[in-house]
mmCIF file of C-alpha atoms in Angstrom:
data_model
loop_
_atom_site.group_PDB
_atom_site.id
_atom_site.type_symbol
_atom_site.label_atom_id
_atom_site.label_comp_id
_atom_site.label_asym_id
_atom_site.label_seq_id
_atom_site.Cartn_x
_atom_site.Cartn_y
_atom_site.Cartn_z
ATOM 1 C CA MET L 15 126.656 67.856 72.466
ATOM 2 C CA GLY L 16 129.161 70.459 74.682
ATOM 3 C CA VAL L 17 127.875 73.134 76.968
ATOM 4 C CA ARG L 18 125.723 75.617 75.096
ATOM 5 C CA HIS L 19 126.682 79.167 74.970
ATOM 6 C CA ALA L 20 124.228 82.069 75.090
ATOM 7 C CA VAL L 21 125.202 85.688 74.960
ATOM 8 C CA VAL L 22 122.912 88.303 76.661
ATOM 9 C CA ALA L 23 123.249 91.907 75.495
ATOM 10 C CA GLY L 24 122.383 94.226 78.253
ATOM 11 C CA GLY L 25 122.826 93.930 81.864
ATOM 12 C CA GLY L 26 119.646 95.508 83.250
ATOM 13 C CA ILE L 27 117.033 93.417 85.296
ATOM 14 C CA GLY L 28 115.732 91.328 82.245
ATOM 15 C CA GLY L 29 119.207 90.403 80.912
ATOM 16 C CA LEU L 30 120.696 89.450 84.188
ATOM 17 C CA THR L 31 117.745 87.473 85.183
ATOM 18 C CA ALA L 32 117.876 85.726 81.706
ATOM 19 C CA ALA L 33 121.828 84.815 82.581
ATOM 20 C CA VAL L 34 121.083 83.641 85.847
ATOM 21 C CA ALA L 35 118.173 81.383 84.790
ATOM 22 C CA LEU L 36 120.272 80.144 81.675
ATOM 23 C CA SER L 37 123.139 79.398 83.825
ATOM 24 C CA ARG L 38 121.272 77.502 86.214
ATOM 25 C CA ARG L 39 119.892 75.290 83.438
ATOM 26 C CA GLY L 40 123.460 74.339 82.213
ATOM 27 C CA TRP L 41 124.276 77.111 79.883
ATOM 28 C CA ARG L 42 127.455 79.275 79.697
ATOM 29 C CA VAL L 43 126.484 82.650 79.615
ATOM 30 C CA THR L 44 128.143 85.776 78.624
ATOM 31 C CA VAL L 45 126.739 89.237 79.544
ATOM 32 C CA CYS L 46 127.728 92.238 77.699
ATOM 33 C CA GLU L 47 126.905 95.455 79.239
ATOM 34 C CA ARG L 48 127.900 98.764 77.715
ATOM 35 C CA ALA L 49 128.105 100.611 80.868
ATOM 36 C CA ALA L 50 131.306 100.601 82.788
ATOM 37 C CA ALA L 51 129.771 99.653 85.991
ATOM 38 C CA LEU L 52 126.248 98.061 86.920
ATOM 39 C CA THR L 53 124.232 100.775 88.452
ATOM 40 C CA GLY L 54 120.790 100.389 89.566
ATOM 41 C CA ILE L 55 119.180 103.905 88.434
ATOM 42 C CA GLY L 56 118.230 105.930 91.742
ATOM 43 C CA ALA L 57 114.546 104.687 91.765
ATOM 44 C CA GLY L 58 112.208 101.666 93.061
ATOM 45 C CA ILE L 59 110.849 99.053 91.612
ATOM 46 C CA VAL L 60 107.758 96.875 92.802
ATOM 47 C CA LEU L 61 108.466 93.183 92.745
ATOM 48 C CA ALA L 62 104.750 91.987 92.245
ATOM 49 C CA PRO L 63 103.751 88.326 93.228
ATOM 50 C CA ASN L 64 104.256 86.981 89.557
ATOM 51 C CA ALA L 65 107.954 88.322 89.416
ATOM 52 C CA LEU L 66 108.591 87.234 93.122
ATOM 53 C CA ARG L 67 107.437 83.740 92.001
ATOM 54 C CA ALA L 68 109.459 83.667 88.784
ATOM 55 C CA LEU L 69 112.639 84.703 90.932
ATOM 56 C CA GLU L 70 111.810 81.979 93.499
ATOM 57 C CA SER L 71 111.410 79.466 90.556
ATOM 58 C CA ILE L 72 115.266 79.938 89.690
ATOM 59 C CA GLY L 73 116.491 80.057 93.173
ATOM 60 C CA LEU L 74 116.517 83.805 93.978
ATOM 61 C CA GLY L 75 113.714 84.169 96.346
ATOM 62 C CA PRO L 76 116.134 84.417 99.369
ATOM 63 C CA ALA L 77 118.105 87.039 97.705
ATOM 64 C CA VAL L 78 115.368 89.645 97.436
ATOM 65 C CA SER L 79 113.551 88.803 100.627
ATOM 66 C CA ALA L 80 115.602 91.097 102.636
ATOM 67 C CA GLY L 81 113.586 93.936 104.537
ATOM 68 C CA GLU L 82 109.725 94.639 104.927
ATOM 69 C CA PRO L 83 107.355 93.643 102.163
ATOM 70 C CA LEU L 84 104.639 96.035 101.217
ATOM 71 C CA THR L 85 101.687 95.331 103.676
ATOM 72 C CA GLY L 86 98.287 96.806 103.959
ATOM 73 C CA ALA L 87 96.101 97.865 101.204
ATOM 74 C CA LEU L 88 97.297 99.747 98.074
ATOM 75 C CA GLY L 89 95.152 102.283 96.533
ATOM 76 C CA LEU L 90 94.291 105.484 94.530
ATOM 77 C CA ARG L 91 93.539 108.850 96.002
ATOM 78 C CA THR L 92 92.641 112.285 94.843
ATOM 79 C CA PRO L 93 94.735 115.428 95.838
ATOM 80 C CA ASP L 94 92.586 116.216 98.903
ATOM 81 C CA GLY L 95 93.547 112.752 100.063
ATOM 82 C CA ALA L 96 90.175 111.091 99.936
ATOM 83 C CA TRP L 97 90.314 107.643 98.551
ATOM 84 C CA LEU L 98 89.241 106.467 95.172
ATOM 85 C CA SER L 99 89.845 102.811 95.494
ATOM 86 C CA ARG L 100 91.782 100.427 97.946
ATOM 87 C CA THR L 101 92.998 97.106 97.200
ATOM 88 C CA GLY L 102 93.629 94.488 99.796
ATOM 89 C CA ALA L 103 97.078 93.129 100.525
ATOM 90 C CA THR L 104 98.635 90.946 98.059
ATOM 91 C CA ALA L 105 100.026 88.076 100.407
ATOM 92 C CA SER L 106 96.408 87.043 101.306
ATOM 93 C CA ARG L 107 95.207 86.384 97.740
ATOM 94 C CA TYR L 108 98.481 85.554 95.796
ATOM 95 C CA GLY L 109 100.441 83.706 98.566
ATOM 96 C CA VAL L 110 103.275 86.181 98.604
ATOM 97 C CA PRO L 111 103.485 89.675 99.469
ATOM 98 C CA ALA L 112 104.887 92.306 96.968
ATOM 99 C CA ARG L 113 108.133 93.662 97.812
ATOM 100 C CA ALA L 114 109.305 97.162 96.665
ATOM 101 C CA VAL L 115 113.073 97.539 96.508
ATOM 102 C CA HIS L 116 115.540 100.095 95.266
ATOM 103 C CA ARG L 117 116.658 98.801 91.551
ATOM 104 C CA GLY L 118 120.350 98.913 92.714
ATOM 105 C CA PHE L 119 119.698 96.394 95.336
ATOM 106 C CA LEU L 120 117.877 93.914 92.830
ATOM 107 C CA ILE L 121 120.834 94.721 90.162
ATOM 108 C CA ASP L 122 123.308 93.621 92.817
ATOM 109 C CA ALA L 123 121.524 90.630 93.896
ATOM 110 C CA LEU L 124 121.102 89.339 90.027
ATOM 111 C CA ALA L 125 124.851 90.025 89.363
ATOM 112 C CA ALA L 126 125.912 88.368 92.568
ATOM 113 C CA ALA L 127 124.155 85.187 91.187
ATOM 114 C CA LEU L 128 125.857 85.141 87.886
ATOM 115 C CA PRO L 129 128.765 82.576 87.437
ATOM 116 C CA PRO L 130 132.406 84.091 87.811
ATOM 117 C CA GLY L 131 133.567 85.953 84.599
ATOM 118 C CA ALA L 132 130.178 85.987 82.918
ATOM 119 C CA LEU L 133 129.776 89.801 83.097
ATOM 120 C CA ARG L 134 131.653 91.789 80.697
ATOM 121 C CA LEU L 135 131.419 95.602 81.449
ATOM 122 C CA GLY L 136 132.001 98.267 78.975
ATOM 123 C CA VAL L 137 131.192 95.907 76.146
ATOM 124 C CA SER L 138 128.672 96.801 73.673
ATOM 125 C CA VAL L 139 126.706 94.656 71.047
ATOM 126 C CA GLY L 140 126.314 95.884 67.611
ATOM 127 C CA GLY L 141 124.815 93.274 65.906
ATOM 128 C CA VAL L 142 124.601 89.286 64.991
ATOM 129 C CA ASP L 143 125.535 87.255 61.958
ATOM 130 C CA GLU L 144 124.467 83.722 61.126
ATOM 131 C CA ALA L 145 127.193 81.445 61.250
ATOM 132 C CA ALA L 146 127.869 77.627 59.890
ATOM 133 C CA GLU L 147 126.794 74.609 62.263
ATOM 134 C CA GLY L 148 123.804 76.067 63.738
ATOM 135 C CA ALA L 149 125.553 79.104 65.527
ATOM 136 C CA VAL L 150 125.568 82.946 65.304
ATOM 137 C CA VAL L 151 128.404 85.424 65.599
ATOM 138 C CA VAL L 152 127.881 88.527 67.920
ATOM 139 C CA ARG L 153 129.677 91.571 67.122
ATOM 140 C CA THR L 154 130.684 93.392 70.107
ATOM 141 C CA SER L 155 132.918 96.309 70.882
ATOM 142 C CA ALA L 156 135.432 93.841 72.235
ATOM 143 C CA GLY L 157 135.473 91.427 69.134
ATOM 144 C CA GLU L 158 133.239 88.765 68.097
ATOM 145 C CA LEU L 159 131.720 86.089 70.231
ATOM 146 C CA ARG L 160 130.128 82.783 68.947
ATOM 147 C CA ALA L 161 126.968 81.743 70.517
ATOM 148 C CA ASP L 162 124.105 79.214 70.106
ATOM 149 C CA ALA L 163 121.713 81.747 71.254
ATOM 150 C CA VAL L 164 121.598 85.522 71.788
ATOM 151 C CA VAL L 165 119.286 87.166 74.138
ATOM 152 C CA ALA L 166 118.510 90.697 73.192
ATOM 153 C CA ALA L 167 117.812 92.496 76.511
ATOM 154 C CA ASP L 168 119.339 95.844 75.151
ATOM 155 C CA GLY L 169 116.367 98.001 76.101
ATOM 156 C CA LEU L 170 114.111 100.616 74.537
ATOM 157 C CA ARG L 171 116.542 101.701 71.770
ATOM 158 C CA SER L 172 117.557 98.076 71.163
ATOM 159 C CA ALA L 173 120.162 97.975 68.316
ATOM 160 C CA LEU L 174 119.327 94.348 67.842
ATOM 161 C CA ARG L 175 115.503 94.824 67.513
ATOM 162 C CA GLY L 176 116.409 97.270 64.996
ATOM 163 C CA GLN L 177 118.437 94.930 62.897
ATOM 164 C CA LEU L 178 116.008 92.083 63.048
ATOM 165 C CA PHE L 179 112.821 94.130 62.345
ATOM 166 C CA PRO L 180 114.010 97.095 60.439
ATOM 167 C CA ARG L 181 110.332 98.083 59.198
ATOM 168 C CA HIS L 182 109.018 98.376 62.885
ATOM 169 C CA PRO L 183 108.411 102.006 63.685
ATOM 170 C CA GLY L 184 110.073 101.747 66.973
ATOM 171 C CA PRO L 185 109.423 103.765 70.273
ATOM 172 C CA ARG L 186 106.586 106.394 70.411
ATOM 173 C CA HIS L 187 106.359 108.847 73.094
ATOM 174 C CA ALA L 188 103.427 108.205 75.488
ATOM 175 C CA GLY L 189 102.348 111.709 76.228
ATOM 176 C CA GLU L 190 103.686 112.098 79.764
ATOM 177 C CA THR L 191 106.851 113.057 81.428
ATOM 178 C CA GLY L 192 107.985 111.584 84.814
ATOM 179 C CA TRP L 193 110.159 112.219 87.963
ATOM 180 C CA ARG L 194 111.545 109.822 90.246
ATOM 181 C CA ALA L 195 113.657 110.075 93.578
ATOM 182 C CA VAL L 196 114.388 107.716 96.580
ATOM 183 C CA LEU L 197 114.084 109.385 99.953
ATOM 184 C CA SER L 198 115.110 108.845 103.619
ATOM 185 C CA GLY L 199 112.186 107.780 105.481
ATOM 186 C CA ALA L 200 113.528 108.579 108.931
ATOM 187 C CA GLY L 201 111.133 110.253 111.090
ATOM 188 C CA LEU L 202 108.089 109.553 108.839
ATOM 189 C CA PRO L 203 104.959 107.498 110.098
ATOM 190 C CA ALA L 204 104.072 104.131 108.210
ATOM 191 C CA LEU L 205 103.177 105.181 104.938
ATOM 192 C CA PRO L 206 100.648 103.375 102.428
ATOM 193 C CA ALA L 207 101.584 102.558 98.993
ATOM 194 C CA ALA L 208 99.202 104.923 97.001
ATOM 195 C CA GLU L 209 99.176 106.821 93.757
ATOM 196 C CA THR L 210 97.260 110.126 93.642
ATOM 197 C CA TRP L 211 95.425 111.326 90.642
ATOM 198 C CA GLY L 212 94.916 114.841 89.696
ATOM 199 C CA ARG L 213 94.116 116.738 86.604
ATOM 200 C CA GLY L 214 96.790 115.269 84.021
ATOM 201 C CA GLU L 215 99.135 114.826 86.958
ATOM 202 C CA ARG L 216 99.836 111.923 89.357
ATOM 203 C CA PHE L 217 102.055 111.510 92.492
ATOM 204 C CA GLY L 218 103.003 108.097 93.962
ATOM 205 C CA ILE L 219 104.581 106.836 97.226
ATOM 206 C CA VAL L 220 105.942 103.392 97.724
ATOM 207 C CA PRO L 221 107.883 102.492 101.014
ATOM 208 C CA LEU L 222 110.947 100.448 100.133
ATOM 209 C CA ALA L 223 111.687 97.245 101.888
ATOM 210 C CA ASP L 224 114.892 99.155 103.181
ATOM 211 C CA GLY L 225 112.975 101.563 104.866
ATOM 212 C CA ARG L 226 113.568 104.440 102.401
ATOM 213 C CA VAL L 227 110.373 105.823 100.494
ATOM 214 C CA TYR L 228 110.255 105.972 96.503
ATOM 215 C CA VAL L 229 108.268 108.678 95.092
ATOM 216 C CA TYR L 230 107.476 109.427 91.473
ATOM 217 C CA ALA L 231 105.358 112.030 89.831
ATOM 218 C CA THR L 232 104.076 112.462 86.131
ATOM 219 C CA ALA L 233 102.378 115.145 83.893
ATOM 220 C CA VAL L 234 101.233 115.781 80.526
ATOM 221 C CA ALA L 235 103.907 117.088 78.508
ATOM 222 C CA GLY L 236 105.692 116.809 75.097
ATOM 223 C CA PRO L 237 108.890 114.986 74.460
ATOM 224 C CA GLY L 238 112.013 117.118 75.460
ATOM 225 C CA THR L 239 110.300 119.371 78.038
ATOM 226 C CA ARG L 240 112.770 120.138 80.486
ATOM 227 C CA PRO L 241 112.068 122.420 83.634
ATOM 228 C CA ALA L 242 114.953 124.552 84.454
ATOM 229 C CA ASP L 243 114.510 123.395 88.222
ATOM 230 C CA HIS L 244 112.763 119.993 88.962
ATOM 231 C CA ARG L 245 112.551 120.425 92.567
ATOM 232 C CA ALA L 246 110.693 123.870 91.773
ATOM 233 C CA GLU L 247 108.606 122.008 89.158
ATOM 234 C CA LEU L 248 107.335 119.256 91.569
ATOM 235 C CA VAL L 249 106.489 121.686 94.541
ATOM 236 C CA ARG L 250 104.814 123.944 92.092
ATOM 237 C CA ARG L 251 102.660 121.163 90.816
ATOM 238 C CA PHE L 252 102.172 119.053 94.066
ATOM 239 C CA GLY L 253 103.090 120.990 96.932
ATOM 240 C CA ALA L 254 99.235 121.892 97.934
ATOM 241 C CA TRP L 255 98.367 117.995 97.670
ATOM 242 C CA HIS L 256 97.338 115.892 100.720
ATOM 243 C CA ASP L 257 100.015 114.729 103.531
ATOM 244 C CA PRO L 258 102.348 113.488 103.214
ATOM 245 C CA ILE L 259 103.252 114.900 99.819
ATOM 246 C CA PRO L 260 104.435 118.155 100.717
ATOM 247 C CA ALA L 261 106.730 116.854 103.697
ATOM 248 C CA LEU L 262 108.222 114.480 101.033
ATOM 249 C CA LEU L 263 108.743 117.154 98.624
ATOM 250 C CA GLU L 264 110.615 119.072 101.252
ATOM 251 C CA ARG L 265 113.181 116.159 101.408
ATOM 252 C CA LEU L 266 114.177 116.761 97.815
ATOM 253 C CA ASP L 267 116.102 119.543 98.859
ATOM 254 C CA ARG L 268 118.120 117.632 101.422
ATOM 255 C CA ARG L 269 121.926 117.701 100.545
ATOM 256 C CA GLU L 270 123.494 115.860 103.715
ATOM 257 C CA PRO L 271 123.921 113.145 104.745
ATOM 258 C CA ASP L 272 122.444 111.364 101.705
ATOM 259 C CA PRO L 273 122.045 113.832 98.527
ATOM 260 C CA VAL L 274 118.740 113.344 96.776
ATOM 261 C CA THR L 275 118.707 112.689 93.030
ATOM 262 C CA VAL L 276 115.743 113.628 90.960
ATOM 263 C CA LEU L 277 115.621 111.625 87.763
ATOM 264 C CA HIS L 278 113.674 113.116 85.054
ATOM 265 C CA HIS L 279 112.414 110.994 81.899
ATOM 266 C CA ASP L 280 109.889 111.333 79.179
ATOM 267 C CA PHE L 281 107.702 108.035 78.793
ATOM 268 C CA TYR L 282 108.040 106.004 75.643
ATOM 269 C CA GLU L 283 106.619 102.621 74.679
ATOM 270 C CA LEU L 284 106.624 100.252 71.829
ATOM 271 C CA ALA L 285 102.783 100.991 70.899
ATOM 272 C CA ALA L 286 102.968 98.686 67.861
ATOM 273 C CA PRO L 287 103.591 95.141 69.123
ATOM 274 C CA LEU L 288 106.705 93.340 67.199
ATOM 275 C CA PRO L 289 105.348 90.364 64.767
ATOM 276 C CA ARG L 290 107.304 87.787 67.024
ATOM 277 C CA PHE L 291 109.785 88.192 69.909
ATOM 278 C CA HIS L 292 112.407 86.087 68.173
ATOM 279 C CA SER L 293 114.370 85.567 64.778
ATOM 280 C CA GLY L 294 116.611 82.750 64.118
ATOM 281 C CA ARG L 295 118.817 82.130 67.235
ATOM 282 C CA VAL L 296 118.184 85.516 68.935
ATOM 283 C CA ALA L 297 115.088 86.287 71.296
ATOM 284 C CA LEU L 298 114.232 89.551 72.569
ATOM 285 C CA LEU L 299 112.992 90.388 75.887
ATOM 286 C CA GLY L 300 111.956 93.021 78.365
ATOM 287 C CA ASP L 301 111.769 96.463 76.783
ATOM 288 C CA ALA L 302 113.739 95.410 73.878
ATOM 289 C CA ALA L 303 110.554 93.217 73.154
ATOM 290 C CA HIS L 304 107.426 95.297 74.701
ATOM 291 C CA ALA L 305 108.496 98.510 76.278
ATOM 292 C CA MET L 306 105.248 99.363 77.871
ATOM 293 C CA THR L 307 104.152 102.523 79.844
ATOM 294 C CA PRO L 308 104.688 102.331 83.937
ATOM 295 C CA ASN L 309 101.082 102.694 84.629
ATOM 296 C CA LEU L 310 100.769 99.063 85.853
ATOM 297 C CA GLY L 311 104.049 98.810 87.283
ATOM 298 C CA GLN L 312 104.666 95.604 85.253
ATOM 299 C CA GLY L 313 107.595 96.666 82.963
ATOM 300 C CA GLY L 314 110.252 95.021 85.183
ATOM 301 C CA CYS L 315 108.058 92.169 86.120
ATOM 302 C CA GLN L 316 107.370 91.118 82.618
ATOM 303 C CA ALA L 317 110.952 91.118 81.770
ATOM 304 C CA ILE L 318 111.625 88.857 84.645
ATOM 305 C CA GLU L 319 108.820 86.771 83.298
ATOM 306 C CA ASP L 320 110.174 86.777 79.817
ATOM 307 C CA ALA L 321 113.687 85.798 81.273
ATOM 308 C CA VAL L 322 112.458 82.649 83.366
ATOM 309 C CA VAL L 323 110.099 81.457 80.390
ATOM 310 C CA LEU L 324 113.122 81.734 77.874
ATOM 311 C CA ALA L 325 115.373 79.678 80.116
ATOM 312 C CA HIS L 326 113.026 76.956 80.730
ATOM 313 C CA LEU L 327 112.082 76.583 76.968
ATOM 314 C CA LEU L 328 115.746 76.606 75.939
ATOM 315 C CA ALA L 329 116.535 74.012 78.609
ATOM 316 C CA GLY L 330 113.983 71.699 76.872
ATOM 317 C CA GLY L 331 114.722 69.116 74.580
ATOM 318 C CA THR L 332 113.956 70.993 71.272
ATOM 319 C CA GLY L 333 116.364 73.003 69.250
ATOM 320 C CA VAL L 334 117.092 76.523 69.787
ATOM 321 C CA PRO L 335 114.895 77.869 66.785
ATOM 322 C CA ALA L 336 112.173 75.759 68.063
ATOM 323 C CA ALA L 337 112.466 76.748 71.713
ATOM 324 C CA LEU L 338 112.391 80.592 70.499
ATOM 325 C CA ALA L 339 109.241 80.017 68.505
ATOM 326 C CA ALA L 340 107.774 78.502 71.530
ATOM 327 C CA TYR L 341 108.917 81.588 73.710
ATOM 328 C CA THR L 342 107.116 83.853 71.077
ATOM 329 C CA GLU L 343 103.989 81.851 71.611
ATOM 330 C CA ALA L 344 104.082 81.933 75.368
ATOM 331 C CA ARG L 345 105.225 85.442 75.814
ATOM 332 C CA LEU L 346 103.801 87.875 72.911
ATOM 333 C CA GLY L 347 100.169 87.656 73.636
ATOM 334 C CA ARG L 348 100.512 88.365 77.622
ATOM 335 C CA THR L 349 102.811 91.198 77.105
ATOM 336 C CA THR L 350 100.669 92.723 74.297
ATOM 337 C CA ARG L 351 97.495 92.470 76.408
ATOM 338 C CA ILE L 352 99.300 93.889 79.575
ATOM 339 C CA SER L 353 100.855 96.942 77.579
ATOM 340 C CA ARG L 354 97.532 97.876 76.042
ATOM 341 C CA ARG L 355 95.910 97.708 79.730
ATOM 342 C CA SER L 356 98.779 100.023 80.882
ATOM 343 C CA ARG L 357 98.036 102.305 77.935
ATOM 344 C CA ARG L 358 94.357 102.519 78.706
ATOM 345 C CA MET L 359 95.243 103.294 82.410
ATOM 346 C CA GLY L 360 97.465 106.276 81.247
ATOM 347 C CA ASP L 361 94.714 107.432 78.954
ATOM 348 C CA LEU L 362 92.349 107.845 82.185
ATOM 349 C CA ALA L 363 95.240 109.165 84.327
ATOM 350 C CA ARG L 364 95.780 111.968 81.750
ATOM 351 C CA LEU L 365 92.553 113.312 82.004
ATOM 352 C CA SER L 366 92.520 116.910 82.688
ATOM 353 C CA HIS L 367 89.164 118.330 81.829
ATOM 354 C CA PRO L 368 87.337 118.905 85.141
ATOM 355 C CA LEU L 369 84.301 117.027 84.251
ATOM 356 C CA ALA L 370 86.202 114.159 82.447
ATOM 357 C CA VAL L 371 88.069 114.062 85.714
ATOM 358 C CA SER L 372 84.758 113.881 87.880
ATOM 359 C CA VAL L 373 83.462 111.011 85.703
ATOM 360 C CA ARG L 374 86.535 109.042 85.904
ATOM 361 C CA ASN L 375 86.603 109.589 89.635
ATOM 362 C CA PHE L 376 82.919 108.479 89.924
ATOM 363 C CA ALA L 377 83.768 105.346 87.664
ATOM 364 C CA VAL L 378 86.701 104.170 89.724
ATOM 365 C CA ARG L 379 84.884 104.636 93.074
ATOM 366 C CA ALA L 380 81.993 102.852 91.535
ATOM 367 C CA THR L 381 84.027 99.800 90.418
ATOM 368 C CA PRO L 382 83.179 96.722 92.625
ATOM 369 C CA SER L 383 86.157 95.520 94.326
ATOM 370 C CA ALA L 384 85.625 91.880 92.824
ATOM 371 C CA VAL L 385 85.937 93.378 89.380
ATOM 372 C CA THR L 386 89.240 95.148 90.365
ATOM 373 C CA ALA L 387 90.729 91.862 91.887
ATOM 374 C CA ARG L 388 89.735 89.750 88.945
ATOM 375 C CA GLY L 389 91.604 92.225 86.640
ATOM 376 C CA LEU L 390 94.651 92.196 89.259
ATOM 377 C CA ASP L 391 94.495 88.361 89.106
ATOM 378 C CA THR L 392 95.324 88.178 85.169
ATOM 379 C CA LEU L 393 98.497 90.188 86.122
ATOM 380 C CA LEU L 394 99.739 88.960 89.759
ATOM 381 C CA GLY L 395 98.111 85.277 89.467
ATOM 382 C CA TRP L 396 100.758 84.079 86.734
ATOM 383 C CA GLN L 397 102.911 81.208 87.430
ATOM 384 C CA PRO L 398 106.153 80.265 86.166
ATOM 385 C CA PRO L 399 107.212 77.137 84.559
ATOM 386 C CA PRO L 400 108.960 74.429 86.669
ATOM 387 C CA GLY L 401 112.272 75.735 87.215
ATOM 388 C CA PRO L 402 115.627 74.317 88.700
ATOM 389 C CA ASP L 403 114.305 74.838 92.398
ATOM 390 C CA ARG L 404 110.780 74.187 91.769
ATOM 391 C CA ALA L 405 109.221 70.594 91.245
ATOM 392 C CA PRO L 406 106.833 69.959 88.433
ATOM 393 C CA GLY L 407 103.318 70.347 89.541
ATOM 394 C CA SER L 408 104.134 72.219 92.602
ATOM 395 C CA ALA L 409 102.545 75.613 91.370
ATOM 396 C CA PRO L 410 98.852 75.987 91.925
ATOM 397 C CA ALA L 411 98.240 77.367 88.477
ATOM 398 C CA SER L 412 99.866 77.351 85.078
ATOM 399 C CA SER L 413 100.593 80.470 82.973
ATOM 400 C CA ARG L 414 98.547 78.948 80.388
ATOM 401 C CA SER L 415 95.421 78.787 82.789
ATOM 402 C CA VAL L 416 96.057 82.592 83.765
ATOM 403 C CA ASP L 417 96.526 83.522 80.075
ATOM 404 C CA ALA L 418 92.929 81.980 79.431
ATOM 405 C CA LYS L 419 91.647 84.208 82.269
ATOM 406 C CA GLU L 420 93.155 87.186 80.473
ATOM 407 C CA GLU L 421 91.400 86.562 77.226
ATOM 408 C CA GLU L 422 88.181 86.710 79.381
ATOM 409 C CA GLN L 423 88.821 90.260 80.661
#
């Protein structure tokens, strides 16, 4: 048998991770990305311990370890600054500290790990067709490609998901809109990573490993709501909240030396789970498979998990269809549970009636830390399968054991 070929549709975090993982398992890979250049959207991402272990298992640990990790307690606050809850540092419980990085940094690190010539920019994937001799033909804007397997990592509005599951209802608006920006951290004191919950509004602060600060905000709004001035809207909503939020909002107006871009997007999710994550020789991963709300910070992390598990199974001794069926079995249940948890968290955060908010805040404060920790274990305690740089049996726990714990939650 010759070297097998995988075509990856989409050059985002999940698609690039899958391409790197497959190439290190002996596959030839071609990544088709519709954009003319790889750009990390101007926002941050928290690489939780589960995602970091997945990246380490394919040899990318050093590539994402630059700068300072997230240290100290993470938590929830009220607009006056009082703490609702604080969670201990991740390193002491999970063996590795979470890292918050700019998405551009992560995209660059993944792209640099690809084999030469694997990335094709400005090329979109329109569909796939069955071919003879156990292969598929991938229809792209630059012509047809023949592949042994296809990885559909083409995002929330996935064209391949639409072809494979035409009856699926697709993305649903999640009832919120959000803003994101990355600011200079110069002159600021050390900031704890925290999210502040108001009445139907949230503001998050995450120090990045490179010294900058990632901020985000959410508000209950219908689809397509667009303020005339995003900076003025954020000041109107959050300008009277606790320090350092007002000082951070002032930095949104900076033009020099580094202009600040404020991103604004509505939240969408695949509220109805797909029946499976594969069809024939095509596997879906990341947002194409299970787009979720950002309330648990696990969207990108789950895409990384998907990619590493998929590559592990495709490198096994079974054929491609059997490996993809095993991929669905390994990933569908876990991602569905996490998506539902994220949705429930969003339901709590969106509460706006004063009485409902008071009850919510009381419940959060009254939740024992041990209960919170057990809930985090099912998210962050996941272990990757053995990879090219991880010896079998070296992980302290298997992904199956963590999934079993999830069923108990």
